[in-house]
Coordinates of C-alpha atoms and ligand atoms in Angstrom, one line a residue:
X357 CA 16.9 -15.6 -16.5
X358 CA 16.8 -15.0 -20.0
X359 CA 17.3 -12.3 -22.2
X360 CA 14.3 -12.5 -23.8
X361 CA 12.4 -8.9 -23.7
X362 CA 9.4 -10.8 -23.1
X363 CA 8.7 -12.8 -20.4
X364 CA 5.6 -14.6 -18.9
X365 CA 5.0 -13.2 -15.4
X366 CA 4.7 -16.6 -13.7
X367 CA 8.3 -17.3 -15.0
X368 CA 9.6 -14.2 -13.8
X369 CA 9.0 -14.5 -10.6
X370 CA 9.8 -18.8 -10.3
X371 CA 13.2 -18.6 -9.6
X372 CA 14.2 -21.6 -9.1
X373 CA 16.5 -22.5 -6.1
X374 CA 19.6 -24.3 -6.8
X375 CA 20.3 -27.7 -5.1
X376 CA 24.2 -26.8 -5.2
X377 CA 23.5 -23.7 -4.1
X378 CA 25.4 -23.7 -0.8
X379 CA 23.4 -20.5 0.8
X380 CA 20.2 -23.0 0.3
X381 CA 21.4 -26.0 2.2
X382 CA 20.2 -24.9 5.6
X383 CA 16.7 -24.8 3.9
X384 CA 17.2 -28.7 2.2
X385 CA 17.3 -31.4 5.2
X386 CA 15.7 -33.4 3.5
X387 CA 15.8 -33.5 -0.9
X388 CA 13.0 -32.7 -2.9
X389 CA 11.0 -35.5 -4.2
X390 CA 9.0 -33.9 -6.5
X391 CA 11.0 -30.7 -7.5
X392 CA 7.7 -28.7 -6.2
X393 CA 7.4 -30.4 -2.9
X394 CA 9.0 -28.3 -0.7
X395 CA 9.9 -30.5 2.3
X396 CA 12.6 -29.8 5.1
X397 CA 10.1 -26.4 5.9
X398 CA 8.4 -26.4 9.4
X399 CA 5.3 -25.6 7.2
X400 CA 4.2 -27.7 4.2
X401 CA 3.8 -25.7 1.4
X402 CA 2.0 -26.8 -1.3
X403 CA 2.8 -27.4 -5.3
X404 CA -0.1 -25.4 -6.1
X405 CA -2.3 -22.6 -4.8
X406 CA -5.7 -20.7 -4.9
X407 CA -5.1 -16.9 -6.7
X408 CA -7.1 -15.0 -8.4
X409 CA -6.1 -13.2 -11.4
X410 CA -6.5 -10.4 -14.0
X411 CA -7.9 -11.5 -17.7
X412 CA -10.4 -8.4 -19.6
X413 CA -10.6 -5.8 -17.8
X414 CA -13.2 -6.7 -14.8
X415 CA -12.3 -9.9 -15.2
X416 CA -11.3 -12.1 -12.3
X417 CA -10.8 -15.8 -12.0
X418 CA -9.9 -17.8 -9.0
X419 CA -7.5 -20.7 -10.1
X420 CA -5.3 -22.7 -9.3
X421 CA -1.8 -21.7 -9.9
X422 CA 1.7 -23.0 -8.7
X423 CA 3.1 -21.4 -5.7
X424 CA 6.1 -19.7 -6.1
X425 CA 9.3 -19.6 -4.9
X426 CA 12.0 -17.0 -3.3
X427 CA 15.1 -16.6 -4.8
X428 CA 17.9 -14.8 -3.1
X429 CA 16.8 -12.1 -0.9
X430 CA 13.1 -13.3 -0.9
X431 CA 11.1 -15.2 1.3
X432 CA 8.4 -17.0 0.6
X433 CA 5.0 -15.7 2.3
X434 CA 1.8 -17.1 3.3
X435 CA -1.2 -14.8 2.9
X436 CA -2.8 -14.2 5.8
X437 CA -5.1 -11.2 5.0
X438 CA -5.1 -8.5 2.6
X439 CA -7.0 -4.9 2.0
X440 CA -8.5 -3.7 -1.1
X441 CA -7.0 -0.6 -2.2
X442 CA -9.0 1.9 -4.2
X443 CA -5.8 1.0 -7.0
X444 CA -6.5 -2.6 -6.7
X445 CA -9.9 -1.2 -8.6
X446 CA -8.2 0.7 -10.9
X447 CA -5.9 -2.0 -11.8
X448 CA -8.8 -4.4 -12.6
X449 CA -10.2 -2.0 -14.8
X450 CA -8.0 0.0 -16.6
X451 CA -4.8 -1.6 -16.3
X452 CA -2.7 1.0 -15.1
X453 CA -0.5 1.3 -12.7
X454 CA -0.2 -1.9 -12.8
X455 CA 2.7 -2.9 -15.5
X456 CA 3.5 -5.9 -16.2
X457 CA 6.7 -6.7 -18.6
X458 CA 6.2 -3.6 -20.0
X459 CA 2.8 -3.7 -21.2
X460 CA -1.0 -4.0 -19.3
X461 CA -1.6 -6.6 -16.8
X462 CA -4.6 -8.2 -18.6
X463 CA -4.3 -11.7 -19.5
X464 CA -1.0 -12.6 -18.5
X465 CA -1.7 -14.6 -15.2
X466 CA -1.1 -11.4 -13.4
X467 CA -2.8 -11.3 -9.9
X468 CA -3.2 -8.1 -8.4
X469 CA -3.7 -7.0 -4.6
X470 CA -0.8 -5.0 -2.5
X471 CA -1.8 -4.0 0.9
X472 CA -1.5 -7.7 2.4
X473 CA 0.0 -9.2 5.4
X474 CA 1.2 -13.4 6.1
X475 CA 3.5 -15.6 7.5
X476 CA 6.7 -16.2 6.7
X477 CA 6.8 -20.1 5.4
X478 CA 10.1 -20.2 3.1
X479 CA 13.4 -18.6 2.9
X480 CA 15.2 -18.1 -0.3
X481 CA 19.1 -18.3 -0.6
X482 CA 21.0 -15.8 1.5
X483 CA 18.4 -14.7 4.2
X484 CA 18.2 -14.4 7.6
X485 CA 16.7 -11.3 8.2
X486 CA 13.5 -13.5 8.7
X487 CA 13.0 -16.4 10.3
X488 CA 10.2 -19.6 9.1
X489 CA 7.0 -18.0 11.5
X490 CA 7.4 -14.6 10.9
X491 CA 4.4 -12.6 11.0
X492 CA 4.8 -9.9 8.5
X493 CA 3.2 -6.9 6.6
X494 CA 4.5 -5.6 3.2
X495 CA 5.2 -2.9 1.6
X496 CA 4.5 -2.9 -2.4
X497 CA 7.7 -1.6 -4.2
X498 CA 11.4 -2.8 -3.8
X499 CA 12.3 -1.1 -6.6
X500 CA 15.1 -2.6 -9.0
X501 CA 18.1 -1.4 -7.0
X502 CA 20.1 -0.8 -10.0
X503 CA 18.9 2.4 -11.0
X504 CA 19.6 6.1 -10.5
X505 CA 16.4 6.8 -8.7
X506 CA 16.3 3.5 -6.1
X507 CA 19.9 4.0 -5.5
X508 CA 18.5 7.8 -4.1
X509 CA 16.6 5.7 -2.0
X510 CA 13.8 6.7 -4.0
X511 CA 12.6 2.9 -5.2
X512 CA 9.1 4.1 -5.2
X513 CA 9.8 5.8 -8.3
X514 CA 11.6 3.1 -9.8
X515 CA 13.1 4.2 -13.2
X516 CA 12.3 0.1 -14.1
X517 CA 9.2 0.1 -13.3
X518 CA 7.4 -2.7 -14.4
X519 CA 10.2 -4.4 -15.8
X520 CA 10.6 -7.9 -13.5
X521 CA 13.8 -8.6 -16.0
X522 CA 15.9 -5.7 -15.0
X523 CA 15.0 -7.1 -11.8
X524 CA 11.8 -4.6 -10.6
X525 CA 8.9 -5.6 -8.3
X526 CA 6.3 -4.2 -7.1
X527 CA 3.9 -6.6 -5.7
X528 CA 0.4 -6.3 -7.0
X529 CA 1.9 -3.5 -9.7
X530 CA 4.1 -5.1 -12.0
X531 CA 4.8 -9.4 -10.0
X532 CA 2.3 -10.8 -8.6
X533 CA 0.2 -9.9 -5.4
X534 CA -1.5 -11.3 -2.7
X535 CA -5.1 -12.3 -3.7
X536 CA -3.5 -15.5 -3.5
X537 CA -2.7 -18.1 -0.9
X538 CA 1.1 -17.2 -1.6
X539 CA 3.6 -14.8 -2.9
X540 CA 6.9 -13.8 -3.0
X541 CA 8.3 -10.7 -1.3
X542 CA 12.3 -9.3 -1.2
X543 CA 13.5 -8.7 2.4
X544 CA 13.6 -5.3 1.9
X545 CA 9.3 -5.2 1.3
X546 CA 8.5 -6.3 5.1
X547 CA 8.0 -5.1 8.1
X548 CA 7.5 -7.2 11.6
X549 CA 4.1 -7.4 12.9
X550 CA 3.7 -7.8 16.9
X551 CA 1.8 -10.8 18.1
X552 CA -0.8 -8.5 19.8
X553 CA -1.8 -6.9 16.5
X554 CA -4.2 -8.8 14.9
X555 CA -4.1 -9.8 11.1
X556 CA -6.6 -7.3 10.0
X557 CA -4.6 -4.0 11.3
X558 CA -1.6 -5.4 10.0
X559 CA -3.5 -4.8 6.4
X560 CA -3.4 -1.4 7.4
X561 CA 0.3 -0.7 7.9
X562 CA 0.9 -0.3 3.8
X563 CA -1.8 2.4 4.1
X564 CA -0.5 4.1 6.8
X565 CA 2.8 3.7 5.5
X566 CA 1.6 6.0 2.3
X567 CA 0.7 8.7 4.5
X568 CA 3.4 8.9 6.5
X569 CA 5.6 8.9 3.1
X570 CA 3.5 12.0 2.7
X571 CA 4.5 13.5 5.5
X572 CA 7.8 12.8 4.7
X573 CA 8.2 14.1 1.5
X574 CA 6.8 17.6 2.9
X575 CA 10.4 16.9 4.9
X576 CA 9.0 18.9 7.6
X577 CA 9.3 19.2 12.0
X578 CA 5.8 18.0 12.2
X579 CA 5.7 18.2 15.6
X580 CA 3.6 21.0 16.8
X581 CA 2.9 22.5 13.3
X582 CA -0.5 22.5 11.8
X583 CA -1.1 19.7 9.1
X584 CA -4.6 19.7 7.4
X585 CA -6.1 16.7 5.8
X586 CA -8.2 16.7 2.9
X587 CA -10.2 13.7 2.8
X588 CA -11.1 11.4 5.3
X589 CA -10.1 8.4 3.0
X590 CA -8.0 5.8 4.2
X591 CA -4.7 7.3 3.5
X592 CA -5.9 11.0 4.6
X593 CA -7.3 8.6 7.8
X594 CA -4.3 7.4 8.4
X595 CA -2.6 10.5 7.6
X596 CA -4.6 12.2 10.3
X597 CA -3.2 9.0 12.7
X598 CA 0.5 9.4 11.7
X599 CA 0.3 13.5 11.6
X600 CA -1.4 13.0 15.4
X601 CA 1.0 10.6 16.1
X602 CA 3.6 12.5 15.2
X603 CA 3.1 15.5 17.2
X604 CA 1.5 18.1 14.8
X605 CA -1.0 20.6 16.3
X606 CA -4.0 21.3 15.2
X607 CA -4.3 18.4 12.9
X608 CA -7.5 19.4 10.8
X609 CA -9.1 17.1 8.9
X610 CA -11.8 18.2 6.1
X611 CA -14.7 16.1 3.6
X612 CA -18.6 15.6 3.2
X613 CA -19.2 12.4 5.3
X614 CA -20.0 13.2 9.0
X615 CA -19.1 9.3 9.9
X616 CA -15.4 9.4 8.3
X617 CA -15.0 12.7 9.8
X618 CA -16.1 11.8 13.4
X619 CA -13.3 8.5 12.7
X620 CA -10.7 11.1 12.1
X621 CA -11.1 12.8 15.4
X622 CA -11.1 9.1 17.2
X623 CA -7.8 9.0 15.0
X624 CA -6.6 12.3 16.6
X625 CA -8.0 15.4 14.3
X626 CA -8.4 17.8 16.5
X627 CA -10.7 20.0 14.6
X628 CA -13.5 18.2 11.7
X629 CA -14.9 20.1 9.0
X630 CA -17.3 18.9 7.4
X631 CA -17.4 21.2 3.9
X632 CA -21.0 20.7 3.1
X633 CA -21.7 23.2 5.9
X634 CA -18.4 24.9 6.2
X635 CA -16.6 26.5 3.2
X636 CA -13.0 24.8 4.2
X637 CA -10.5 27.3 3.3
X638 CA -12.9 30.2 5.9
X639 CA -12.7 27.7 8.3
X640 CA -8.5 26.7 8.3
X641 CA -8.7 30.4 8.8
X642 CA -10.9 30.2 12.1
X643 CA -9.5 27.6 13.7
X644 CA -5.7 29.0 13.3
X645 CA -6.3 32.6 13.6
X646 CA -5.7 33.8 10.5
X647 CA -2.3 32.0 10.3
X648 CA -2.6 28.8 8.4
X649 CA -1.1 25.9 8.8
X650 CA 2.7 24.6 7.4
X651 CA 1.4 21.6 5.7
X652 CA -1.7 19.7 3.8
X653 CA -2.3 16.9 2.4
X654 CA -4.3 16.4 -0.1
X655 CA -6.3 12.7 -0.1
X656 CA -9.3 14.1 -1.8
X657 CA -8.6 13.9 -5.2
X658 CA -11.3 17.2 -5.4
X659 CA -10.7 19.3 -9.1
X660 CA -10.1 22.7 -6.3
X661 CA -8.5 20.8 -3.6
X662 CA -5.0 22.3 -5.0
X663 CA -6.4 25.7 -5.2
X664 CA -8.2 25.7 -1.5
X665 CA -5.1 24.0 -0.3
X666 CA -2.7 27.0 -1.4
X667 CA -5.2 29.0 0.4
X668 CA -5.1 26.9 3.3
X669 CA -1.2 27.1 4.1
X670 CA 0.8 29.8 5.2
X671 CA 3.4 31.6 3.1
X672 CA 6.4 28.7 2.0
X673 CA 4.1 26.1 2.9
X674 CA 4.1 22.7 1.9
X675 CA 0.8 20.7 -0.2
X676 CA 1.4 17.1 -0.6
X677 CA -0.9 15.6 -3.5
X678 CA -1.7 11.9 -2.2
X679 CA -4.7 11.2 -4.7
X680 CA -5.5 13.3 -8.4
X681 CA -8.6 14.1 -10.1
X682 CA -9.4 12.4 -13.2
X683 CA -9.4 15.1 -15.4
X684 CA -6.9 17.7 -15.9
X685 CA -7.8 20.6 -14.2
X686 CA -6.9 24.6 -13.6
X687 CA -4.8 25.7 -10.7
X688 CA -3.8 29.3 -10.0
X689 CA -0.4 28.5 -10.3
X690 CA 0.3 32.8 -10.0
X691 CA -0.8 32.0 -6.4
X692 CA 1.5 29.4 -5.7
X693 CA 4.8 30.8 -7.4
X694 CA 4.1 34.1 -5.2
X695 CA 3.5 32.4 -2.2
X696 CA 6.6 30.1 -2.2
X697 CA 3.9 27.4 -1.8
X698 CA 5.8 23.6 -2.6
X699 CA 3.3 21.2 -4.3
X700 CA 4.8 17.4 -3.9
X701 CA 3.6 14.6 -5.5
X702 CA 3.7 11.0 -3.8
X703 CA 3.9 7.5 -5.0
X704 CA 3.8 4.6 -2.8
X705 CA 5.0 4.6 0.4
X706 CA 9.2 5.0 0.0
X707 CA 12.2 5.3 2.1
X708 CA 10.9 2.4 4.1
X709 CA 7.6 4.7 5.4
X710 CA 6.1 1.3 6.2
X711 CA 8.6 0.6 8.7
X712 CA 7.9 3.7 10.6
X713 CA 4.2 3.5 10.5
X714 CA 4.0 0.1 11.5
X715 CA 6.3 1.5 14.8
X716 CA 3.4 3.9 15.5
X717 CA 0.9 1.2 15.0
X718 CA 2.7 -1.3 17.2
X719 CA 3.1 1.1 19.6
X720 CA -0.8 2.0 19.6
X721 CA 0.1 5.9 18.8
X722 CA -3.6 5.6 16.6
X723 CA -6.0 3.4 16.1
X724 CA -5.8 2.1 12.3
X725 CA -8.5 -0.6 13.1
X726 CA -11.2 2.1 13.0
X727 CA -10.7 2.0 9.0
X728 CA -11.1 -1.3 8.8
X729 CA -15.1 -2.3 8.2
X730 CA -15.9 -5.5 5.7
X731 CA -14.6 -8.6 6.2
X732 CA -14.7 -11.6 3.1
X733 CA -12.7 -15.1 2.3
X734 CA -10.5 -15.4 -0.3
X735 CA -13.4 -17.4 -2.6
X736 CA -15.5 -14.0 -2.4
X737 CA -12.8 -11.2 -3.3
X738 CA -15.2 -9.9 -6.2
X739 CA -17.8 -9.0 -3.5
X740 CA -15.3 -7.3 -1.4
X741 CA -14.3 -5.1 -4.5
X742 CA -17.6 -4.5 -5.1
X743 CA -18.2 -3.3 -1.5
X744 CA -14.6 -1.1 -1.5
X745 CA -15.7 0.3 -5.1
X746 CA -19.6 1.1 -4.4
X747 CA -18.7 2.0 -0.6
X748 CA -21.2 -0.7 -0.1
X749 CA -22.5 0.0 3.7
X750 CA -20.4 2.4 3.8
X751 CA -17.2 0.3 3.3
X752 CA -14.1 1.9 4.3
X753 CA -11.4 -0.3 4.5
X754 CA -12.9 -4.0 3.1
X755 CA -10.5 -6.7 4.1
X756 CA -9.8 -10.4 3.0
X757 CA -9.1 -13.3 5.7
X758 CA -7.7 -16.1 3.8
X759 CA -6.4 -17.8 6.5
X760 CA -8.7 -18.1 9.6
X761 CA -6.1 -19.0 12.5
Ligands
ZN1138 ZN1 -3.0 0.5 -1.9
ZN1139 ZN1 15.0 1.2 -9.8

């Protein structure tokens, strides 16, 4: 690569495989005629693909761009199915998180979309920890794996965050996602996916992935402690799955819609509550005998969810903030400090999260297909965001099938 500070995304994530490369031989039976053609592949990949990607803000365009390819420790993926994340809509309009070379994603052939799942069609140099056939779901961030933070594991919170040249990716975030017939992922961003889940589930595993990352952070026992969720969402959905899942007792799950909450108790909550007739905190209380529960996260995003979760845990217990309001807001921090309450903040889904939700989900410990409501093809991905952001028919989880099988 260069050492040019600036670089065009699509050349930052071409690298190009070397014919003397001797780790790449396996992969060339037969030589390239074209330099794009890929050929000695049991599946024909194509010079060129359909993606859609980021110019204004709100602006998407389906074109037609070339197809990528892995470089060491990368396979080459092709898009099966992918979710729309709530982020995916903040991306297209504001920008942010997404980062790309340093500056906002617009205009810069960028296309967005994490929470996908495909089949693995090309191996760069040096792997074998897939093979060509794969079936895999992803995980967004592998980090740059040079700096202080990944090297702690913690690649989530990459301190080269959007910076592809210092070698960071973060699929959908700061390279290229999967609202695209293809895209590239490193070895260390997937996770197998069983032949008996379907492609539509396997969306789901990033998701679940965030929540149990969640969990995880709280670095508690889980297992028979309470856990509450606030916001039947679809991480606090999953959350509910994964706490279940994971053994905690009561899982408690509390919002406003009656159909997402009666979906958390099919996912495992054993107690609903829904706060337009309840007052939340009064009804932790009930259900646990005065005692609170250990842990709670937070999916609501709510200006007093921090303050009614502080009330809702027991003394030294443990809040989790998976979503944020969008306005700065109070909190009684005097409550907190005297409590020995621990407030985390999550991003992503790190120390390989995915990997362990996707257990639970091939093992059927919950149901993530519940989440799942809105199907579209890759030509209509504008309507599926439109359905994810307007909670069109009361869209949880809106998926795109780009490959019918
Ligand atoms: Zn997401
Ligand atoms: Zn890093």
């Amino acid at each position: 690569m260069s050492g040019s500070p600036v670089m065009h995304p699509q050349t930052t994530q071409t690298t190009a495989l070397s014919d003397d490369d001797p780790a790449s031989e396996s992969m060339m039976k037969s030589p390239t005629t074209s330099g794009r053609e890929y050929r000695g592949n049991e599946y024909p990949i194509p010079a060129t693909m359909k993606a859609w990607v980021l110019g204004d803000p709100e602006e998407l365009a389906l074109v037609e761009k070339p197809v990528p390819q892995p470089g060491p420790a990368e396979v080459l993926v092709r898009v099966d199915a992918i979710a729309v994340c709530a982020t995916d809509i903040e991306i297209i309009r504001h920008g942010l998180p997404a980062m790309v070379d340093g500056g906002l994603p617009f205009n810069r052939g960028f296309t967005p979309g994490h929470e996908y799942m495909g089949t693995v069609v090309r191996l760069g140099p040096s792997v074998d920890e897939f093979e060509i056939g794969d079936r895999i779901a992803v995980e967004v961030h592998a980090g740059c794996g040079r700096c202080q933070r990944c090297r702690e594991g913690m690649y989530t919170a990459c301190l080269n965050y959007g910076y592809p040249r210092k070698g960071h990716r973060a699929n959908g975030f700061s390279t290229d996602g999967g609202f695209a017939e293809y895209a590239v992922n490193s070895v260390n961003t997937m996770v197998h996916v069983p032949d008996d889940m379907t492609d539509e589930e396997a969306t789901l595993v990033v998701t679940a992935g965030t929540a149990m990352y969640g969990l995880d952070v709280m670095a508690g026992i889980i297992a028979g402690e309470g856990v509450v969720v606030i916001g039947p969402g679809p991480i606090g959905l999953m959350g509910v799955g994964v706490a279940k899942a994971l053994g905690a007792q009561p899982v408690i799950l509390s919002g406003t819609r009656d159909r997402r909450l009666e979906i958390g108790r099919r996912l495992g909550a054993d107690e609903i509550v829904n706060v337009t007739r309840e007052e939340p905190v009064a009804a932790v209380e009930r259900i646990t005998r005065g005692k609170g529960v250990q842990y709670v996260l937070e999916c609501s995003g709510a200006p007093n969810a921090v303050d009614e979760a502080a009330r809702m845990v027991n003394r030294g217990g443990r809040i989790c903030l998976a979503a944020f309001p969008a306005n700065p807001v109070p909190v009684d921090l005097a409550y907190l400090v005297r409590n020995n309450i621990y407030v985390f903040g999550i991003r992503g889904e790190g120390r390989s999260a995915t990997h362990r939700a996707a257990a639970l989900m091939a093992q059927k410990r919950f149901d993530a297909k519940l989440i799942h409501t809105h199907t579209f093809p890759l030509t209509e991905v504008p309507t599926a965001i439109r359905y994810a952001r307007e909670r069109i028919e009361d869209a949880i989880k809106v998926v795109v099938k780009i490959r019918e099988k």
